[in-house]
Short mmCIF file of C-alpha atoms in Angstrom, two decimals:
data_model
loop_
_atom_site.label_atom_id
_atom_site.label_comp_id
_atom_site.label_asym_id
_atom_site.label_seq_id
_atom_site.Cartn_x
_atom_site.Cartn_y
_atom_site.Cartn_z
CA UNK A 15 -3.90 -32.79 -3.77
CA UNK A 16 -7.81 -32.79 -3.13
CA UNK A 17 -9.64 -30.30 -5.56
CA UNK A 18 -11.29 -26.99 -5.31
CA UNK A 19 -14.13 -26.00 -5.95
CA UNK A 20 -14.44 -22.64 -8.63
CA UNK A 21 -17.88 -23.01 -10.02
CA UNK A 22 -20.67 -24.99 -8.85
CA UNK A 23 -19.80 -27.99 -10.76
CA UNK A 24 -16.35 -27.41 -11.29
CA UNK A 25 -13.90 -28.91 -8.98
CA UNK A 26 -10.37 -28.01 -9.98
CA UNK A 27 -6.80 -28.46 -9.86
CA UNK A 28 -5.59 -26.37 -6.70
CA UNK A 29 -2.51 -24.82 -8.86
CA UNK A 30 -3.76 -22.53 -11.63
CA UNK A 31 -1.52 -21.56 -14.31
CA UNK A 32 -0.69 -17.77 -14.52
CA UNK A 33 -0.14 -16.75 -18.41
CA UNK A 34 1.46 -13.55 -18.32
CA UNK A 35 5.17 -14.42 -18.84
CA UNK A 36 4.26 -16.04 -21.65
CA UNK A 37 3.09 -13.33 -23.58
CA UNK A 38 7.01 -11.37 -23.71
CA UNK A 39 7.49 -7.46 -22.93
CA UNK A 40 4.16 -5.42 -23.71
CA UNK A 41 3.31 -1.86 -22.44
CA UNK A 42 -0.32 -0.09 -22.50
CA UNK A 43 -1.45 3.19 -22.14
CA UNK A 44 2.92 3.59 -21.65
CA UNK A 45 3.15 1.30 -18.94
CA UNK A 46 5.01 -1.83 -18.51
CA UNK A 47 2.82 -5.27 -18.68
CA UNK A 48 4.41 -7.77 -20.19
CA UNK A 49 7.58 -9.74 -18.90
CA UNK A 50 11.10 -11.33 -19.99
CA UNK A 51 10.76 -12.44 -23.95
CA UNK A 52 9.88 -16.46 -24.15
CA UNK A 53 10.42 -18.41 -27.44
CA UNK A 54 7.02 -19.02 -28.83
CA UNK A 55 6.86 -22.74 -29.07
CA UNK A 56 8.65 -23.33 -25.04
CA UNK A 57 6.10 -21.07 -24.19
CA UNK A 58 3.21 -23.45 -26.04
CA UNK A 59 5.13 -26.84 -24.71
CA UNK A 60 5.06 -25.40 -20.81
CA UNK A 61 1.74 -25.22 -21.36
CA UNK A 62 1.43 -28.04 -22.35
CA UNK A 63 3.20 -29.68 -19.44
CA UNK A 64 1.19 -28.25 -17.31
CA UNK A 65 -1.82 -29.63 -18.26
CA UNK A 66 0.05 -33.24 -18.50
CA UNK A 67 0.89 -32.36 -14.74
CA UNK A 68 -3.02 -31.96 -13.90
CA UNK A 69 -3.67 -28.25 -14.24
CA UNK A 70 -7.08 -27.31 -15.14
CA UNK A 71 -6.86 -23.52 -14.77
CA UNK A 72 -5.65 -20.94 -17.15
CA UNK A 73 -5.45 -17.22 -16.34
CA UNK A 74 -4.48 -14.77 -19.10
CA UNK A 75 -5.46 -11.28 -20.07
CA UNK A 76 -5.76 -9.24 -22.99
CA UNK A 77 -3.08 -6.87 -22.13
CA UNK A 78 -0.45 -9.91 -21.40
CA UNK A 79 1.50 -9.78 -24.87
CA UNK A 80 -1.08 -7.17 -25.98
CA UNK A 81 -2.93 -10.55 -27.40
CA UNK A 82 0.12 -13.28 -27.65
CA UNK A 83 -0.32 -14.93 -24.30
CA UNK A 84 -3.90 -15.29 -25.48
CA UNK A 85 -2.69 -16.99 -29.16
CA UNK A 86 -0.11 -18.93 -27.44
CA UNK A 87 -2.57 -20.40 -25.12
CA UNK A 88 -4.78 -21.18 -27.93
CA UNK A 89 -2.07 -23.13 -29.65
CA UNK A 90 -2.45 -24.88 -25.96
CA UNK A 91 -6.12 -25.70 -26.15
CA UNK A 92 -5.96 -26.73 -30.09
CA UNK A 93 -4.23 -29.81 -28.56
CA UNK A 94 -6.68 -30.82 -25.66
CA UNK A 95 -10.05 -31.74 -25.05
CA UNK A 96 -11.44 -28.13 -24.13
CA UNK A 97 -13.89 -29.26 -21.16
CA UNK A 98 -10.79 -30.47 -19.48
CA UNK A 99 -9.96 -27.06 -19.02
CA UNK A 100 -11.56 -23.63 -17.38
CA UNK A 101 -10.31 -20.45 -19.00
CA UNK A 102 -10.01 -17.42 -17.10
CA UNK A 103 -10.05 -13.93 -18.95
CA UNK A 104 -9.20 -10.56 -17.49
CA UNK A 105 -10.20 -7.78 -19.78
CA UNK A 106 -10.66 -3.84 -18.84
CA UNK A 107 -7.43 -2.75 -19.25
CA UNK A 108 -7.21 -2.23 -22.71
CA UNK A 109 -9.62 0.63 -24.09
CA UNK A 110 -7.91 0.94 -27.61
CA UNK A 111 -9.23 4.58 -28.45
CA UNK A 112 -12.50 4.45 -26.61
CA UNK A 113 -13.45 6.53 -23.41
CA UNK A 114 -13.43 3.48 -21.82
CA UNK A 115 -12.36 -0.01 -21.93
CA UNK A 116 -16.10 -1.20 -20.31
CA UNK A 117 -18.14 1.04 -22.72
CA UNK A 118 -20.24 -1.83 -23.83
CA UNK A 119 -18.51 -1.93 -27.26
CA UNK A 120 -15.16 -2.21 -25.75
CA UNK A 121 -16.69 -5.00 -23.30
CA UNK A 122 -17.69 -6.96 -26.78
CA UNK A 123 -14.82 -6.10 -28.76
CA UNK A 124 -12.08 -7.53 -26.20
CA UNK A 125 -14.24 -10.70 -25.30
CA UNK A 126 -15.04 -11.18 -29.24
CA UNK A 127 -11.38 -10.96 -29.76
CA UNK A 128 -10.12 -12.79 -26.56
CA UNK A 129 -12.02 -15.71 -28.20
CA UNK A 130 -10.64 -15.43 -31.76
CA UNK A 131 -7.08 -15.10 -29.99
CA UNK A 132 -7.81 -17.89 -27.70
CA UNK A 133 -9.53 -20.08 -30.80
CA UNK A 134 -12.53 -21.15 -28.49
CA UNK A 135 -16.14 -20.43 -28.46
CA UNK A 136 -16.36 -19.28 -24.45
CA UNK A 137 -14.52 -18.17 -21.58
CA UNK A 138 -15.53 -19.89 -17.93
CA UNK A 139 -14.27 -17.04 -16.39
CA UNK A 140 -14.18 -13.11 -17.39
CA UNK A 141 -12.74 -10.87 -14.68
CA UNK A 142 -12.83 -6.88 -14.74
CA UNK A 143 -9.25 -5.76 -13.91
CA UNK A 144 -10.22 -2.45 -12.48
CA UNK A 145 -13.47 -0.94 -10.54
CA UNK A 146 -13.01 2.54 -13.21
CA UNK A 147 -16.44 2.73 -15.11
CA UNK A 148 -15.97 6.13 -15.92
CA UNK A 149 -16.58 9.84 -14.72
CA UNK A 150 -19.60 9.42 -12.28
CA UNK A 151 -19.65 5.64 -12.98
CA UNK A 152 -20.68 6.62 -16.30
CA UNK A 153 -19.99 3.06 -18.05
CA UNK A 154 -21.27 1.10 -15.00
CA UNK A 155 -25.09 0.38 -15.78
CA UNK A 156 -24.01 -0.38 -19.45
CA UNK A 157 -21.30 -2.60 -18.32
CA UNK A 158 -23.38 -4.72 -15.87
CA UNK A 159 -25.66 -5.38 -18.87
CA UNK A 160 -22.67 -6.11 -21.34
CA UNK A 161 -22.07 -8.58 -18.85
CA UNK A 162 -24.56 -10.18 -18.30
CA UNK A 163 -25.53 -10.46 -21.96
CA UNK A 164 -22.58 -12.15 -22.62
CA UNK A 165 -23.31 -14.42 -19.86
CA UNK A 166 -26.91 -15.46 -20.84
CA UNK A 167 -25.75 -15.97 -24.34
CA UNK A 168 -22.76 -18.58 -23.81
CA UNK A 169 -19.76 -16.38 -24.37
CA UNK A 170 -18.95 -16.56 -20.88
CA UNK A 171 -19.99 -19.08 -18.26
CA UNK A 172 -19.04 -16.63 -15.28
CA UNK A 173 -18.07 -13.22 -13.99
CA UNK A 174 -15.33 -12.64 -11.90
CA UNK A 175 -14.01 -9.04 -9.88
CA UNK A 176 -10.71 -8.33 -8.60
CA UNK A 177 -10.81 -7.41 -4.69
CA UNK A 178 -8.59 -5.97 -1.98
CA UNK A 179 -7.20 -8.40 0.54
CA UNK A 180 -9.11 -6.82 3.37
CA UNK A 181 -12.20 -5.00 3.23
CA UNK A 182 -13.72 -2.49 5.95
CA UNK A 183 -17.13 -3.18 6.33
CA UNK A 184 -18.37 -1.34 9.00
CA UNK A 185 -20.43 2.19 8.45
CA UNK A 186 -17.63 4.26 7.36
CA UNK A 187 -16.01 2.39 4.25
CA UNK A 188 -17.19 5.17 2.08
CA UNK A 189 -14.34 7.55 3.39
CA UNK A 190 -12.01 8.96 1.07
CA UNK A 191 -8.79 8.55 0.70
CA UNK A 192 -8.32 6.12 3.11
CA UNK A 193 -8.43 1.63 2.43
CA UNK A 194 -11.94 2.33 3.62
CA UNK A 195 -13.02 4.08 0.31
CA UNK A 196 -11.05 0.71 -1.65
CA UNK A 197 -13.29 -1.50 0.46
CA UNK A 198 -16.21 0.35 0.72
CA UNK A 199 -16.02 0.73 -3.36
CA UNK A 200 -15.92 -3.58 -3.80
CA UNK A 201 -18.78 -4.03 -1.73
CA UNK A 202 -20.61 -1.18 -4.06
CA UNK A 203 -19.65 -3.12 -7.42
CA UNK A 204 -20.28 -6.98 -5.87
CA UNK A 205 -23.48 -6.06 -4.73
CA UNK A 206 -23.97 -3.97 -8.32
CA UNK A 207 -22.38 -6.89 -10.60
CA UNK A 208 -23.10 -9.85 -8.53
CA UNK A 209 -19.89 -11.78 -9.70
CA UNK A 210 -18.93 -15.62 -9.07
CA UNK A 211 -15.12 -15.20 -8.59
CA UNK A 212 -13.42 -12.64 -7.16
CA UNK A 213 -9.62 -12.64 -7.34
CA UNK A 214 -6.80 -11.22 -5.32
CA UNK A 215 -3.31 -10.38 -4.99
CA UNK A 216 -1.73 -12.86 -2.15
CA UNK A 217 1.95 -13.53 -1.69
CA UNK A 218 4.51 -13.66 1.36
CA UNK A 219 5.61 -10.51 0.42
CA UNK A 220 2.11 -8.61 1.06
CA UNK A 221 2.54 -7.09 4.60
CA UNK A 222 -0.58 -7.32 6.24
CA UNK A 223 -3.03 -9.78 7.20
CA UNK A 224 -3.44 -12.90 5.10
CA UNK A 225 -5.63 -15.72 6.83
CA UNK A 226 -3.71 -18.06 9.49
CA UNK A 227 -0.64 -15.47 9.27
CA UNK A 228 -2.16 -12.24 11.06
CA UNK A 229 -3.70 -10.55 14.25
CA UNK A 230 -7.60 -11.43 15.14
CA UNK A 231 -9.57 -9.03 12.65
CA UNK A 232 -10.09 -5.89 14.01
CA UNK A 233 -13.68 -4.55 14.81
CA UNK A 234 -15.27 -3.77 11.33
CA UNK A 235 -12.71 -5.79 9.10
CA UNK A 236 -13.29 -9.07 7.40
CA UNK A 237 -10.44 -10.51 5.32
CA UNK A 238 -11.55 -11.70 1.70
CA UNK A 239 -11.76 -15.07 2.02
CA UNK A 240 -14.24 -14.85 4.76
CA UNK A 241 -16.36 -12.23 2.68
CA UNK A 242 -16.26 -15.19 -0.38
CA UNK A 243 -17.64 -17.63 1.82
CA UNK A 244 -20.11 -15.92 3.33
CA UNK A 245 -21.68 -14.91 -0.07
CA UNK A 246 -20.96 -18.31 -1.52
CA UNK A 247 -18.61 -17.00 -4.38
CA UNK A 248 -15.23 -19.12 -5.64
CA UNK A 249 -11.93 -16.84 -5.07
CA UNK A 250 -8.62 -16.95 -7.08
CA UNK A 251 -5.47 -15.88 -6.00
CA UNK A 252 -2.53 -14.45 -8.35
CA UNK A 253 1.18 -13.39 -7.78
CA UNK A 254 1.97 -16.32 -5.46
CA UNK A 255 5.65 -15.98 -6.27
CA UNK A 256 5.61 -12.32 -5.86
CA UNK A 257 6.33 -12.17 -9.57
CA UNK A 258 9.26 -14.37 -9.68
CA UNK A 259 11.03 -12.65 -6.49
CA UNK A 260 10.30 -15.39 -4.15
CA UNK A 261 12.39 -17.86 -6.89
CA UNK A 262 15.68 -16.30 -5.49
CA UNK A 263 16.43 -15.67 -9.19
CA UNK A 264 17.03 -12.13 -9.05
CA UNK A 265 19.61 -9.72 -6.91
CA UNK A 266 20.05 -5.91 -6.45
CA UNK A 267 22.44 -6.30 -10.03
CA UNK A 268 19.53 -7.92 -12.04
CA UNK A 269 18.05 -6.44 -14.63
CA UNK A 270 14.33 -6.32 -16.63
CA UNK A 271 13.85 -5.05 -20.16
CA UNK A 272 11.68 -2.96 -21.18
CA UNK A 273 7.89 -3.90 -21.43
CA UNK A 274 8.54 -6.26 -18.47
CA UNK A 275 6.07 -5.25 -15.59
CA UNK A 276 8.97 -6.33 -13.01
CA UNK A 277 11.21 -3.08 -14.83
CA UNK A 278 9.80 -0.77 -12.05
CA UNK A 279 11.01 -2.97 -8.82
CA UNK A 280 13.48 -0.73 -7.32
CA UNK A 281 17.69 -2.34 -6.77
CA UNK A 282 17.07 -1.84 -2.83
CA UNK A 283 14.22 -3.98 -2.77
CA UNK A 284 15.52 -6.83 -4.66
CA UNK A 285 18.29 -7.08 -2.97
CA UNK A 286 16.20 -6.92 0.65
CA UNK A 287 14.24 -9.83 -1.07
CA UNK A 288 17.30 -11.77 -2.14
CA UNK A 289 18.99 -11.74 1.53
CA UNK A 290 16.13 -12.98 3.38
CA UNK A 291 15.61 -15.81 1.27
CA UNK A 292 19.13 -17.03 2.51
CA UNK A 293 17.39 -19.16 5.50
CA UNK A 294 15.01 -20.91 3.27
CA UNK A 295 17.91 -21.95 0.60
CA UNK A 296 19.94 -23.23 3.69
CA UNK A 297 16.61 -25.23 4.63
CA UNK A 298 15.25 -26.15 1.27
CA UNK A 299 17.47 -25.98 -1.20
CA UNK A 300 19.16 -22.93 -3.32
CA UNK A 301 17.40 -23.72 -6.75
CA UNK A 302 14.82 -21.55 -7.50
CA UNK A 303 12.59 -24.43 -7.97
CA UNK A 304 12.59 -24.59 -4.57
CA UNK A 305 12.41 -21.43 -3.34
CA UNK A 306 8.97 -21.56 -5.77
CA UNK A 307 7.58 -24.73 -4.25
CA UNK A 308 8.00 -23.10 -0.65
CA UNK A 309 6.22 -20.04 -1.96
CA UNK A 310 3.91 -21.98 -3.45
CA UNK A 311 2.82 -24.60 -0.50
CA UNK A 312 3.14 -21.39 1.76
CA UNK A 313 0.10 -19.85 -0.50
CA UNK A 314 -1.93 -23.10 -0.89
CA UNK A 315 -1.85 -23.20 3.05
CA UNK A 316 -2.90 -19.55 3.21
CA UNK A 317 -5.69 -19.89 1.17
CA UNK A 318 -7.36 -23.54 1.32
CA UNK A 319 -10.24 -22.88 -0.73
CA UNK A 320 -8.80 -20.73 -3.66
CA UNK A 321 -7.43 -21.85 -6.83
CA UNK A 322 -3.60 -20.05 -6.88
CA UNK A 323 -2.58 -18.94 -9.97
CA UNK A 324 1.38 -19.34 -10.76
CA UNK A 325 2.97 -17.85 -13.89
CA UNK A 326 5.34 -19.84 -15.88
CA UNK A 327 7.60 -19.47 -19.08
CA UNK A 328 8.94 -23.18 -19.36
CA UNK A 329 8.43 -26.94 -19.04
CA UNK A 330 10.60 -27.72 -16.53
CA UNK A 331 9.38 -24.70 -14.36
CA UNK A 332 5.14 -25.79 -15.07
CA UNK A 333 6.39 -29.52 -13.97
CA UNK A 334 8.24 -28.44 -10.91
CA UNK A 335 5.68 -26.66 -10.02
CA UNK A 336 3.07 -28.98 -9.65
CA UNK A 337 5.72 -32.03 -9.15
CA UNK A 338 6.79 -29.88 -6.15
CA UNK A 339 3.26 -30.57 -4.11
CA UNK A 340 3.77 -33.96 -3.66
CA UNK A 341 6.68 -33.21 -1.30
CA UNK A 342 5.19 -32.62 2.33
CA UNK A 343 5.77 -30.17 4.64
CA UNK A 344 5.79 -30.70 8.23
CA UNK A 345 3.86 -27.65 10.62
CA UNK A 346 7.63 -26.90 11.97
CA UNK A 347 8.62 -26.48 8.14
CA UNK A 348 5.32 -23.85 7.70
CA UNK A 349 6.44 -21.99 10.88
CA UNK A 350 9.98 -22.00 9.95
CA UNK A 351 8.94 -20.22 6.58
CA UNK A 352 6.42 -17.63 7.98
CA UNK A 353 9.01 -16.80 10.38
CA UNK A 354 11.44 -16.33 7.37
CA UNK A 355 8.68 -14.45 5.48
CA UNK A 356 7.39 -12.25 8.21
CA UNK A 357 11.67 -10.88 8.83
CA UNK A 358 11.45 -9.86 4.87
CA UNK A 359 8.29 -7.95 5.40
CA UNK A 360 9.44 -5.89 8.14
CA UNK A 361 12.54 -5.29 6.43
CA UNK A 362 11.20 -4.64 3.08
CA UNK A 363 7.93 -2.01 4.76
CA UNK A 364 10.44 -0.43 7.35
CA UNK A 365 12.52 0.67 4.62
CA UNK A 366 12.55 4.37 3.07
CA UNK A 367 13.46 3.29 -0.18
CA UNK A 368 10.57 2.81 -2.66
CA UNK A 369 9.46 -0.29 -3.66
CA UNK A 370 9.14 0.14 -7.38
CA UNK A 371 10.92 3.07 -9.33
CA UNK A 372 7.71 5.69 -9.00
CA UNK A 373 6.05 7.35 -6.10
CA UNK A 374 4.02 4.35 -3.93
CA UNK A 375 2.87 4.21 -0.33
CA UNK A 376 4.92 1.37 1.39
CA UNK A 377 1.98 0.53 3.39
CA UNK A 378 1.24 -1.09 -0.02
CA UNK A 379 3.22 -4.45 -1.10
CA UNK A 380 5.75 -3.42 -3.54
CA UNK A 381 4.01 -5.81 -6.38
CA UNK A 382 0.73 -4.27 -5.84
CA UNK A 383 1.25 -1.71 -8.67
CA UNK A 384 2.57 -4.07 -10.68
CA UNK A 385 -1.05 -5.31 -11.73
#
């Protein structure tokens, strides 16, 4: 599969490797972050298939394990040359007992200890998880100069900023309480941070308006991979599977510990999710390998120019994954599964029940809050 481009320089391995499920059941600030528990040294040898398959890109966080997807990964990168590999970061969630996790000391503090967890000496890419700088954007100023900082001095090669799908950029994206304030509140903090990646949420079970899968844009609406390439910045994607849904492992009777960010999807909509799948099993197969490596080509397609991120937890799942592009999918096959997709979407936003067990707007995808 022909490479993509993150950084000037770096051309990369389409299929990024998500590193949350490593990291086992974690909460912060009482939520739920983590996932299922995974034996420490199947977690370091999927990994490590993964980067025998030809995966370049590693996503983890600070909050994923509260530090142990970060240390497992390391055990990873002890074992391979490191500039056959791009580390991304995602740090901001985590403010210990700060004010704020992007007070400039907090910045330093969980970048100097992503690299003593990680065992390396830089990060290619550090992402802010959140746009919250504080009361009155207290932290924001400060921040932008952490960040840069750590930039100029080597710690990290680029900065990255999580985005909305869609952004409204006509006159009015400053409203409140509306997806006009969400967009109109990126376009404040690119234009304030300048970043070189931004990432996103994208899987078949967002409801609206991913690219080649949705109405013309409407007047004053640009989707986010159009904004990227317009301002020349790389974009990764994240939740491909729809965190683990679109395997087909899980019905209305499954369960998630706790400490396992998937504890708050509600029965109803896992069993919505497990009944629509039923076409593409008849089609494709019933293992969830390849329910995944529809998901996945589905998301590749979506997004030609992004490097997708896809979590895993074991060796056979990392090699699947990427052994699973080199089967080909013919345009009736992508139309069969959008068609399959699109039924579960109106199903799953038509619905009164909630999407996760907590008060949420359904306009929203039910993994959104999830992050």
């Amino acid at each position: 599969m022909p490479r993509r481009r993150l950084i000037a320089g770096w051309d990369e391995h389409p299929l990024g490797v998500g590193c949350r499920p490593i990291g086992g059941p974690a909460t912060n600030q009482d939520a739920a972050v983590g996932w299922a528990p995974v034996a420490d040294d199947i977690a370091v040898e999927a990994l490590l298939s993964a980067h025998a398959e030809g995966a370049t890109v590693f996503d983890t966080s600070d909050i994923y394990g509260m530090g142990h997807s970060q240390r497992l990964l390391g055990r990873m990168l002890a074992q391979v040359p490191r500039d056959q590999v791009r580390i991304s970061c995602t740090v901001g969630a985590f403010k210990g007992t700060g004010l704020s996790a992007c007070s400039p000391l907090n910045l330093h503090g969980q970048v100097e200890q992503s690299l003593e967890n990680l065992g390396v000496d830089y990060l290619d890419v550090l992402t802010l998880t959140h746009t919250d700088f504080g009361p009155r954007d207290r932290y924001l100023d400060d921040a932008r100069e952490t960040l840069q900082a750590l930039r100029d001095q080597g710690d990290v090669k680029a900065i990255g900023l999580r985005a909305p799908r869609r952004l409204v950029t006509r006159s009015t994206a400053c409203q409140s309480g509306s997806r006009d304030h969400e967009s109109g509140r990126f376009i404040y903090l690119f234009q304030h941070i300048g970043p070189e990646v931004i990432s996103t949420s994208i899987n078949p079970l967002d409801r609206p308006l991913l690219p080649g899968n949705a109405p013309a844009d409407s007047e004053g609406e640009e989707d986010i991979f159009s904004f990227a390439h317009r301002h020349g910045v790389a974009t990764m994607t994240y939740k491909p599977l729809g965190q683990g849904l679109l395997t087909g492992k899980y019905g209305p009777d499954s369960a998630f510990l706790p400490g396992d960010v998937r504890s708050r999807i509600t029965a109803p909509t896992l069993e919505t999710v497990h009944k629509h799948l039923r076409p593409l099993r008849e089609r494709f197969g019933a293992d969830p390998q390849d329910l995944a490596r529809i998901a996945l080509a589905h998301c590749l397609r979506l997004c030609p120019t992004s490097i997708v991120l896809a979590g895993i937890s074991n060796p056979h799942q990392a090699s699947a994954n990427f052994q699973g592009l080199n089967t080909e999918l013919s345009d009736e096959d992508y139309d069969f599964i959008g068609s399959v997709y699109a039924s579960l979407r109106e199903e799953l936003y038509s619905s009164q029940q909630p999407a996760v067990s907590r008060p949420s707007a359904l306009r929203m995808s039910p993994l959104d809050q999830m992050t």
